[in-house]
Amino acid sequence: MAEVTKQYLTYNTIHKTVKKMAQTIISSGFDPDVIVAIGTGGFIPARILKTFITRPILTVGLSYYDENNQPKEAPEKIQWIDEVETKLKGKRILLVDEVDDSRVTLEYCLRELLRHKPKEMAVAVLHNKNKVKRGVIPDEITHYFAGEVLEDNWICYPWDADNIDEQDRQALGHN
Ligand code: G4P
Ligand code: MG
């Protein structure tokens, strides 16, 4: 099997991508009441986004892969929002994740959140992989923002790095 190409990114690059995306979100006129971050990949992007769009962050945990790294039949909630009705009903929600890959988890999460009758809902991902998607963005979603569109390679995020200096060297091509 051909080796997967890896794309390494620095925190610095990611911060700038989030800032640029925040400016696009603000320019669009979409003004969320609340940010919902999908854990764990969406946590750090959502926190950076809050620097530019100051809203409370709620978090949800979903898992789609089992312990053998095989996709489950459907994503599973491992953590959800409590007092969900009061927190989401009639609100403008911005759902944040790090990567739109197959889109399966994203679709599942959007549909689950839509059940709580938000006033409006948008999605923001740091990276959208340019590929055929198995999931769909539901029609009710009014805006889709992607910080960057990347080719279908394996993205190596700095928060997964064992050695952050080596991560930066790889990302900057100084190896
Ligand atoms: P999607 O709906 O957002 O496209 O997600 P999908 O179910 O396809 O992705 C399942 C998992 O695979 C997600 O992690 C996602 O972050 C991860 N993933 C997909 N492509 C990449 C990649 O290029 N690099 C990295 N590092 N991860 C990728 P998860 O199971 O939700 O775990 P977590 O890491 O977010 O906690
Ligand atoms: Mg994720």
mmCIF file of N, CA, C and O and ligand atoms in Angstrom, residues 38-42 97-99, ligand 2:
data_model
loop_
_atom_site.group_PDB
_atom_site.id
_atom_site.type_symbol
_atom_site.label_atom_id
_atom_site.label_comp_id
_atom_site.label_asym_id
_atom_site.label_seq_id
_atom_site.Cartn_x
_atom_site.Cartn_y
_atom_site.Cartn_z
ATOM 1 N N ILE A 38 -16.819 19.905 19.010
ATOM 2 C CA ILE A 38 -16.815 18.439 18.998
ATOM 3 C C ILE A 38 -15.440 17.968 19.491
ATOM 4 O O ILE A 38 -14.408 18.291 18.892
ATOM 5 N N GLY A 39 -15.464 17.194 20.608
ATOM 6 C CA GLY A 39 -14.211 16.713 21.180
ATOM 7 C C GLY A 39 -13.733 15.446 20.507
ATOM 8 O O GLY A 39 -14.534 14.716 19.954
ATOM 9 N N THR A 40 -12.465 15.260 20.523
ATOM 10 C CA THR A 40 -11.526 16.172 21.132
ATOM 11 C C THR A 40 -10.863 17.146 20.144
ATOM 12 O O THR A 40 -10.352 18.203 20.558
ATOM 13 N N GLY A 41 -10.912 16.794 18.876
ATOM 14 C CA GLY A 41 -10.209 17.615 17.882
ATOM 15 C C GLY A 41 -10.708 19.040 17.789
ATOM 16 O O GLY A 41 -9.964 19.953 17.453
ATOM 17 N N GLY A 42 -12.006 19.251 18.108
ATOM 18 C CA GLY A 42 -12.578 20.590 17.978
ATOM 19 C C GLY A 42 -12.285 21.508 19.164
ATOM 20 O O GLY A 42 -12.559 22.710 19.099
ATOM 21 N N ASP A 97 -15.358 21.917 14.580
ATOM 22 C CA ASP A 97 -14.519 20.708 14.621
ATOM 23 C C ASP A 97 -13.226 20.998 13.875
ATOM 24 O O ASP A 97 -13.132 22.005 13.159
ATOM 25 N N GLU A 98 -12.229 20.108 14.061
ATOM 26 C CA GLU A 98 -10.951 20.390 13.409
ATOM 27 C C GLU A 98 -10.967 19.998 11.938
ATOM 28 O O GLU A 98 -10.405 20.690 11.122
ATOM 29 N N VAL A 99 -11.600 18.847 11.627
ATOM 30 C CA VAL A 99 -11.488 18.388 10.238
ATOM 31 C C VAL A 99 -12.797 17.797 9.736
ATOM 32 O O VAL A 99 -13.462 17.042 10.437
HETATM 33 MG MG MG B 2 -12.524 15.115 15.672
#
